[in-house]
CSV table of C-alpha atoms in Angstrom, one decimal:
chain,number,residue,atom,x,y,z
A,1,MET,CA,184.1,143.4,197.6
A,2,PHE,CA,186.2,140.4,197.5
A,3,ASP,CA,190.0,141.0,198.0
A,4,PHE,CA,191.7,138.2,196.1
A,5,ASP,CA,195.3,139.0,197.3
A,6,GLU,CA,194.2,138.9,201.0
A,7,ALA,CA,192.4,135.7,200.4
A,8,LEU,CA,195.5,134.2,198.8
A,9,VAL,CA,197.7,135.2,201.7
A,10,LYS,CA,195.2,133.7,204.2
A,11,ALA,CA,195.0,130.4,202.2
A,12,GLU,CA,196.3,127.6,204.4
A,13,SER,CA,196.6,124.8,202.1
A,14,PRO,CA,197.5,124.2,198.5
A,15,ASP,CA,193.9,123.0,197.9
A,16,ASP,CA,192.6,126.4,199.0
A,17,ILE,CA,195.1,128.0,196.6
A,18,LYS,CA,193.9,125.7,193.8
A,19,LYS,CA,190.3,126.5,194.5
A,20,MET,CA,191.1,130.2,194.4
A,21,LYS,CA,192.9,129.8,191.1
A,22,VAL,CA,189.9,127.9,189.7
A,23,TRP,CA,187.5,130.5,191.0
A,24,MET,CA,189.8,133.3,189.5
A,25,PHE,CA,189.8,131.4,186.2
A,26,LYS,CA,186.0,131.1,186.2
A,27,GLU,CA,185.7,134.8,187.1
A,28,GLN,CA,188.0,135.7,184.3
A,29,VAL,CA,186.0,133.6,181.9
A,30,LYS,CA,182.8,135.3,183.1
A,31,ILE,CA,184.3,138.7,182.7
A,32,GLN,CA,185.5,137.8,179.2
A,33,SER,CA,182.1,136.4,178.3
A,34,ARG,CA,180.4,139.5,179.6
A,35,GLN,CA,182.9,141.7,177.7
A,36,GLU,CA,182.1,139.9,174.5
A,37,GLU,CA,178.4,140.3,175.2
A,38,LEU,CA,178.9,144.0,175.7
A,39,GLN,CA,180.9,144.3,172.5
A,40,GLU,CA,178.2,142.5,170.6
A,41,PHE,CA,175.6,144.7,172.2
A,42,ASN,CA,177.7,147.8,171.2
A,43,ARG,CA,177.9,146.5,167.6
A,44,GLU,CA,174.1,146.1,167.6
A,45,LEU,CA,173.7,149.6,169.0
A,46,GLN,CA,176.0,151.0,166.3
A,47,ASP,CA,174.1,149.1,163.6
A,48,LEU,CA,170.9,150.4,165.0
A,49,LYS,CA,172.3,153.9,165.1
A,50,ARG,CA,173.5,153.7,161.4
A,51,SER,CA,170.1,152.4,160.3
A,52,LEU,CA,168.3,155.2,162.3
A,53,GLU,CA,170.6,157.8,160.7
A,54,ARG,CA,169.8,156.4,157.2
A,55,ALA,CA,166.1,156.5,158.0
A,56,ARG,CA,166.4,160.1,159.3
A,57,THR,CA,168.3,161.1,156.2
A,58,SER,CA,165.7,159.4,154.0
A,59,ILE,CA,162.9,161.2,155.9
A,60,GLU,CA,164.6,164.5,155.5
A,61,ILE,CA,165.0,164.0,151.8
A,62,ARG,CA,161.4,162.9,151.5
A,63,GLU,CA,160.3,166.0,153.5
A,64,LYS,CA,162.4,168.3,151.3
A,65,THR,CA,160.9,166.7,148.2
A,66,ILE,CA,157.4,167.1,149.5
A,67,LYS,CA,158.1,170.7,150.5
A,68,LYS,CA,159.5,171.5,147.1
A,69,ARG,CA,156.5,169.8,145.4
A,70,PHE,CA,154.2,171.9,147.6
A,71,GLU,CA,156.0,175.1,146.7
A,72,ASP,CA,155.9,174.2,143.0
A,73,ASN,CA,152.2,173.5,143.3
A,74,GLU,CA,151.7,176.9,145.0
A,75,VAL,CA,153.5,178.6,142.1
A,76,PHE,CA,151.6,176.7,139.6
A,77,ILE,CA,148.3,177.5,141.3
A,78,ALA,CA,149.2,181.2,141.4
A,79,LYS,CA,150.0,181.2,137.7
A,80,LYS,CA,146.7,179.5,136.9
A,81,GLN,CA,144.9,182.0,139.1
A,82,LYS,CA,146.6,184.9,137.2
A,83,ILE,CA,145.6,183.3,133.9
A,84,ILE,CA,142.0,183.0,135.0
A,85,GLU,CA,142.0,186.6,136.3
A,86,ASN,CA,143.4,187.8,133.0
A,87,ALA,CA,140.8,185.7,131.1
A,88,TYR,CA,138.0,187.2,133.2
A,89,HIS,CA,139.4,190.7,132.6
A,90,GLN,CA,139.6,190.0,128.8
A,91,LEU,CA,136.0,188.6,129.0
A,92,ALA,CA,134.9,191.8,130.7
A,93,LEU,CA,136.6,193.9,127.9
A,94,ASP,CA,135.0,191.7,125.2
A,95,ARG,CA,131.6,192.0,126.9
A,96,LYS,CA,132.0,195.8,126.9
A,97,ALA,CA,133.1,195.8,123.2
A,98,LEU,CA,130.2,193.6,122.3
A,99,GLU,CA,127.7,195.8,124.1
A,100,CYS,CA,129.1,198.8,122.3
A,101,GLU,CA,128.9,196.9,119.0
A,102,ARG,CA,125.3,196.1,119.8
A,103,LEU,CA,124.5,199.8,120.6
A,104,ASN,CA,126.2,200.8,117.3
A,105,PHE,CA,124.1,198.2,115.5
A,106,GLU,CA,120.9,199.4,117.2
A,107,HIS,CA,121.9,203.0,116.2
A,108,GLU,CA,122.5,202.0,112.6
A,109,LYS,CA,119.3,200.0,112.5
A,110,SER,CA,117.2,202.8,113.8
A,111,LYS,CA,118.8,205.2,111.4
A,112,TYR,CA,118.2,202.8,108.5
A,113,ARG,CA,114.5,202.5,109.6
A,114,ARG,CA,114.2,206.3,109.7
A,115,GLN,CA,115.7,206.6,106.2
A,116,ARG,CA,113.5,203.8,104.9
A,117,MET,CA,110.4,205.4,106.4
A,118,SER,CA,111.3,208.8,104.8
A,119,GLY,CA,111.7,207.0,101.5
A,120,VAL,CA,115.0,208.8,100.7
A,121,LYS,CA,117.5,206.4,99.1
A,122,THR,CA,120.7,207.3,97.5
A,123,SER,CA,122.6,205.1,95.0
A,124,HIS,CA,125.2,204.6,97.7
A,125,GLN,CA,122.6,203.4,100.1
A,126,GLN,CA,121.0,201.1,97.6
A,127,HIS,CA,124.4,199.5,96.9
A,128,GLU,CA,124.9,198.8,100.6
A,129,LEU,CA,121.4,197.8,101.4
A,130,GLY,CA,121.5,195.0,103.9
A,131,ALA,CA,125.3,194.8,103.8
A,132,TYR,CA,126.1,195.7,107.4
A,133,ASP,CA,129.1,193.8,108.4
A,134,GLY,CA,129.6,195.2,111.9
A,135,THR,CA,132.5,197.4,111.0
A,136,SER,CA,131.0,200.0,108.6
A,137,PHE,CA,130.4,202.9,110.9
A,138,PHE,CA,129.7,205.3,108.1
A,139,ARG,CA,127.2,203.3,106.1
A,140,GLY,CA,124.6,205.4,104.4
A,141,VAL,CA,126.8,208.6,104.5
A,142,ASP,CA,126.6,210.3,101.1
A,143,SER,CA,128.2,213.7,101.6
A,144,GLU,CA,131.2,215.2,103.4
A,145,LEU,CA,128.9,217.1,105.8
A,146,ALA,CA,127.0,213.9,106.7
A,147,LEU,CA,130.4,212.2,107.2
A,148,ARG,CA,131.6,214.8,109.7
A,149,LYS,CA,128.3,214.7,111.5
A,150,ARG,CA,128.4,210.9,111.8
A,151,TYR,CA,132.0,211.0,112.9
A,152,LYS,CA,131.1,213.5,115.7
A,153,GLU,CA,128.2,211.3,116.8
A,154,LEU,CA,130.4,208.2,116.9
A,155,LEU,CA,133.0,210.0,118.9
A,156,LYS,CA,130.4,210.9,121.5
A,157,ILE,CA,129.3,207.3,121.7
A,158,PHE,CA,132.7,205.4,121.6
A,159,HIS,CA,135.0,207.9,123.3
A,160,PRO,CA,137.0,205.9,126.0
A,161,ASP,CA,135.7,208.2,128.7
A,162,ASN,CA,132.1,207.2,128.1
A,163,LYS,CA,130.3,204.1,129.5
A,164,CYS,CA,130.5,202.3,126.2
A,165,GLY,CA,133.9,203.8,125.2
A,166,ASP,CA,136.4,201.6,123.6
A,167,THR,CA,139.8,202.6,122.3
A,168,LYS,CA,140.0,199.8,119.6
A,169,THR,CA,136.6,200.7,118.2
A,170,LEU,CA,137.5,204.4,118.2
A,171,LEU,CA,140.7,203.6,116.2
A,172,ARG,CA,138.6,201.6,113.7
A,173,ILE,CA,136.2,204.6,113.4
A,174,GLN,CA,139.1,207.0,112.8
A,175,THR,CA,140.7,204.7,110.2
A,176,GLU,CA,137.4,204.3,108.4
A,177,TYR,CA,136.7,208.0,108.6
A,178,GLU,CA,140.1,208.9,107.2
A,179,SER,CA,139.6,206.5,104.2
A,180,ILE,CA,136.1,207.7,103.4
A,181,ARG,CA,137.2,211.4,103.8
A,182,SER,CA,140.1,210.8,101.4
A,183,GLN,CA,137.5,209.5,98.9
A,184,TYR,CA,135.6,212.8,99.1
A,185,TYR,CA,138.8,214.8,98.6
A,186,GLU,CA,139.8,212.7,95.6
A,187,SER,CA,136.5,213.6,93.9
């Protein structure tokens, strides 16, 4: 390392001192220039740091948004899946009810054929001939005894513990039974 004070003491002539002063001035200018370059480089680094911070913040916000959207989609898909499961469950119940309705219709149809083959027709049967609407479980019943007998048969078929059991159908049967039974008691 260059010791300026020692060189100044050893200087023999004023020209040497002048050269040293010029050299010192040049060195000071170099140092100042280098300091300005370093300050400029520091500002650039600070600007780069701020821009990287903004980019990082932007990426974090985008990541949070994407994560939130993903979670919302998961919830939406779960809700849709629940709706579809409920629809399949309702479809199975409707299929079961339809099968029971078909069995009831077949039962009524076979009973109607048997009555038609035997040739016995009451005035009540003639009035309802061909008027099966899918809800008349006691069509063709003409006495209180026949009503009770049909009610017991229907209970065996549509009781919820049976294969074709259905609570809604059983309630319709009971409602219809009560209304027809009240007609017999009015008479």
